[in-house]
Coordinates of C-alpha atoms in Angstrom, one line a residue:
X1 CA 288.0 166.7 47.9
X2 CA 285.3 166.0 45.3
X3 CA 284.4 168.6 42.7
X4 CA 281.0 170.3 43.0
X5 CA 280.8 170.9 39.2
X6 CA 282.7 169.8 36.1
X7 CA 282.4 171.2 32.6
X8 CA 284.2 173.3 30.0
X9 CA 284.7 177.0 29.6
X10 CA 285.9 179.2 26.8
X11 CA 289.0 181.4 27.2
X12 CA 287.9 184.5 25.3
X13 CA 291.5 185.6 24.6
X14 CA 292.8 182.3 23.4
X15 CA 289.4 181.4 21.8
X16 CA 289.7 177.8 23.1
X17 CA 287.5 175.6 25.2
X18 CA 289.2 174.3 28.4
X19 CA 288.1 171.8 31.0
X20 CA 286.8 173.5 34.2
X21 CA 285.8 172.4 37.6
X22 CA 284.4 174.1 40.7
X23 CA 285.3 173.1 44.3
X24 CA 285.0 174.6 47.8
X25 CA 287.9 176.8 48.7
X26 CA 289.8 176.6 52.0
X27 CA 292.3 178.7 54.0
X28 CA 295.2 177.4 52.0
X29 CA 293.7 179.0 48.8
X30 CA 293.8 182.5 50.3
X31 CA 296.9 183.7 48.4
X32 CA 295.3 182.8 45.0
X33 CA 291.9 184.2 46.0
X34 CA 293.5 187.6 46.8
X35 CA 295.6 187.5 43.6
X36 CA 292.4 186.9 41.5
X37 CA 290.5 189.7 43.3
X38 CA 293.5 192.1 42.7
X39 CA 293.6 191.1 39.0
X40 CA 289.9 191.7 38.6
X41 CA 290.0 195.1 40.3
X42 CA 292.8 196.3 38.1
X43 CA 290.7 195.3 35.0
X44 CA 287.7 197.4 36.1
X45 CA 287.1 200.8 34.4
X46 CA 284.9 201.8 37.4
X47 CA 286.7 200.6 40.5
X48 CA 283.8 201.5 42.9
X49 CA 281.5 199.0 41.2
X50 CA 283.2 196.2 43.2
X51 CA 283.4 196.3 46.9
X52 CA 286.6 194.2 47.5
X53 CA 287.0 192.0 50.6
X54 CA 289.9 192.5 53.0
X55 CA 292.2 189.6 54.1
X56 CA 290.3 189.6 57.4
X57 CA 286.9 189.2 55.7
X58 CA 288.3 186.3 53.5
X59 CA 289.7 184.7 56.7
X60 CA 286.3 185.2 58.4
X61 CA 284.5 183.3 55.5
X62 CA 287.1 180.6 55.2
X63 CA 287.0 180.0 59.0
X64 CA 283.5 178.5 58.8
X65 CA 281.7 181.8 58.8
X66 CA 280.4 181.1 55.3
X67 CA 281.4 179.2 52.2
X68 CA 283.5 180.0 49.2
X69 CA 283.6 178.1 45.9
X70 CA 286.2 178.6 43.1
X71 CA 286.3 177.7 39.4
X72 CA 289.6 176.3 38.1
X73 CA 290.8 176.0 34.5
X74 CA 294.3 175.1 33.3
X75 CA 295.3 174.6 36.9
X76 CA 294.5 178.2 38.0
X77 CA 291.7 179.8 39.9
X78 CA 289.7 181.8 37.4
X79 CA 286.7 183.0 39.5
X80 CA 285.1 182.6 42.9
X81 CA 281.9 183.3 44.8
X82 CA 281.3 183.6 48.5
X83 CA 278.5 183.4 51.1
X84 CA 279.1 185.1 54.4
X85 CA 277.4 184.7 57.7
X86 CA 277.5 188.3 58.9
X87 CA 278.2 189.8 62.3
X88 CA 275.1 191.3 63.7
X89 CA 275.9 195.1 63.9
X90 CA 274.2 198.4 63.0
X91 CA 275.2 198.0 59.3
X92 CA 273.4 194.6 59.0
X93 CA 271.5 194.3 55.7
X94 CA 268.6 192.7 57.6
X95 CA 267.8 196.1 59.1
X96 CA 267.8 197.6 55.5
X97 CA 265.1 195.1 54.4
X98 CA 262.9 195.7 57.4
X99 CA 263.6 192.5 59.5
X100 CA 263.2 192.5 63.3
X101 CA 266.1 191.6 65.7
X102 CA 264.9 188.0 66.0
X103 CA 265.2 187.4 62.3
X104 CA 268.8 188.8 61.8
X105 CA 270.5 185.5 62.5
X106 CA 268.6 183.9 59.6
X107 CA 270.3 186.2 57.1
X108 CA 273.3 185.1 55.0
X109 CA 275.0 187.4 52.5
X110 CA 275.9 186.7 48.9
X111 CA 279.3 188.3 49.0
X112 CA 281.9 189.0 46.3
X113 CA 281.7 187.3 43.0
X114 CA 284.6 187.7 40.6
X115 CA 285.7 186.2 37.3
X116 CA 289.0 186.9 35.4
X117 CA 288.5 189.0 32.3
X118 CA 289.5 186.3 29.8
X119 CA 286.8 184.0 31.1
X120 CA 283.8 186.5 31.1
X121 CA 280.9 185.9 28.8
X122 CA 280.5 182.2 29.9
X123 CA 277.8 182.7 32.5
X124 CA 280.4 181.6 35.0
X125 CA 279.0 184.0 37.7
X126 CA 275.6 182.3 37.4
X127 CA 277.1 178.8 37.5
X128 CA 279.1 179.8 40.6
X129 CA 275.9 181.1 42.2
X130 CA 274.0 177.9 41.6
X131 CA 276.9 175.8 43.0
X132 CA 277.4 178.0 46.1
X133 CA 273.7 178.1 46.9
X134 CA 273.6 174.3 46.9
X135 CA 276.2 174.4 49.7
X136 CA 273.8 176.3 52.0
X137 CA 272.2 173.2 53.5
X138 CA 275.7 171.9 54.5
X139 CA 276.2 174.9 56.9
X140 CA 275.6 174.3 60.6
X141 CA 273.0 177.1 60.8
X142 CA 269.7 177.4 58.9
X143 CA 269.1 180.5 56.8
X144 CA 265.9 182.0 55.4
X145 CA 267.1 185.2 53.8
X146 CA 269.8 185.8 51.2
X147 CA 270.9 189.5 51.0
X148 CA 273.6 191.4 49.1
X149 CA 274.4 194.9 47.8
X150 CA 274.9 196.0 44.2
X151 CA 276.1 199.3 42.9
X152 CA 273.6 201.2 40.6
X153 CA 274.7 200.9 37.0
X154 CA 276.6 197.7 37.6
X155 CA 274.5 195.9 34.9
X156 CA 276.3 192.5 34.9
X157 CA 275.8 192.3 38.7
X158 CA 272.2 193.4 38.5
X159 CA 271.5 190.8 35.8
X160 CA 273.2 188.2 37.9
X161 CA 271.0 188.8 40.9
X162 CA 267.8 189.0 38.9
X163 CA 268.7 185.7 37.2
X164 CA 268.7 184.2 40.7
X165 CA 265.2 185.5 41.3
X166 CA 266.5 188.0 43.9
X167 CA 264.7 191.3 44.0
X168 CA 265.6 194.9 45.0
X169 CA 264.1 195.7 48.4
X170 CA 265.9 199.0 49.2
X171 CA 268.3 201.6 48.0
X172 CA 270.6 202.8 50.8
X173 CA 273.8 204.6 51.5
X174 CA 276.4 202.0 52.5
X175 CA 280.2 201.8 52.6
X176 CA 281.0 205.5 53.3
X177 CA 277.9 207.0 51.6
X178 CA 277.9 205.0 48.4
X179 CA 274.4 204.3 46.9
X180 CA 273.7 200.5 46.9
X181 CA 270.7 198.4 46.0
X182 CA 269.9 195.9 48.8
X183 CA 268.8 192.7 47.1
X184 CA 267.1 189.9 48.9
X185 CA 265.5 186.5 48.5
X186 CA 263.2 184.8 51.0
X187 CA 264.0 181.1 50.6
X188 CA 261.0 180.1 52.7
X189 CA 258.3 182.3 51.4
X190 CA 259.1 184.0 48.1
X191 CA 256.5 186.4 46.7
X192 CA 254.8 184.7 43.8
X193 CA 252.5 187.4 42.5
X194 CA 252.9 191.1 41.8
X195 CA 250.7 194.1 40.8
X196 CA 251.1 197.7 39.8
X197 CA 254.0 197.4 37.4
X198 CA 256.0 200.5 36.8
X199 CA 259.5 201.2 35.4
X200 CA 262.2 203.7 36.2
X201 CA 265.3 204.8 34.3
X202 CA 268.5 203.2 35.5
X203 CA 269.9 206.6 36.5
X204 CA 266.8 208.0 38.1
X205 CA 267.7 206.9 41.7
X206 CA 265.2 209.5 43.2
X207 CA 262.2 207.8 41.5
X208 CA 263.5 204.4 42.4
X209 CA 264.0 205.3 46.1
X210 CA 260.4 206.7 46.3
X211 CA 259.0 203.5 44.7
X212 CA 261.0 201.3 47.1
X213 CA 259.9 203.4 50.1
X214 CA 256.3 203.0 49.1
X215 CA 256.4 199.2 49.0
X216 CA 257.5 198.4 45.5
X217 CA 260.4 196.0 44.8
X218 CA 262.7 195.9 41.8
X219 CA 262.2 192.8 39.7
X220 CA 264.3 193.1 36.5
X221 CA 265.1 195.0 33.4
X222 CA 263.2 196.0 30.4
X223 CA 264.7 197.6 27.3
X224 CA 263.0 200.8 26.3
X225 CA 264.2 202.4 23.0
X226 CA 267.6 200.7 23.4
X227 CA 268.1 201.7 27.1
X228 CA 267.8 199.6 30.2
X229 CA 265.0 200.5 32.6
X230 CA 264.4 198.8 36.0
X231 CA 261.0 197.2 36.4
X232 CA 259.2 197.6 39.8
X233 CA 256.0 196.1 41.1
X234 CA 254.2 195.6 44.4
X235 CA 254.2 192.0 45.9
X236 CA 250.8 190.6 46.6
X237 CA 251.3 189.2 50.1

């Protein structure tokens, strides 16, 4: 199997550069995938910021219902990222972004993205995102919309999605009543121009919800007096 990417990465604990490569993951990688997910969850101060995948969900993705790529350094898996072709059910994110039934099969999810603590700060999440998105055309089906959920206040994950030119389309209760931003990207027809820019404090979910319900989308951050605020605007269709 050829590598999808080769480069170097800094181990922040050892302060040394190491060779790194990214490749597609397969069923035989499941034990190391689950081990890395567990290690990352244990390292999180706020466990609910990451929605872990179950063994069944990993199997679903690895059995050709998506694609998963992993980064390796020093012979070990140090991070991975997944795209999932979702089941069409009542929790489908396509409904949250206002798609009709006939469009739901064109949605693919950006699923979990994890990096071991000692390799953070290398933009590895973004590199994995670029690599996994390049694998989209190799899937049997064609997809137009990329969707995912992000917990409010999860700044690294929010930055990651904005860096991919995804935008917040909705703020909904998901996963047993947890607030989640619904991010989306229209691969075929991305909005190019915006108007009526307005910002909202990161923790002001009420204001954000009202903006989203009246046609605004969340585009990124701005720093106001040292604090992050989310920037919203209306797409010009």
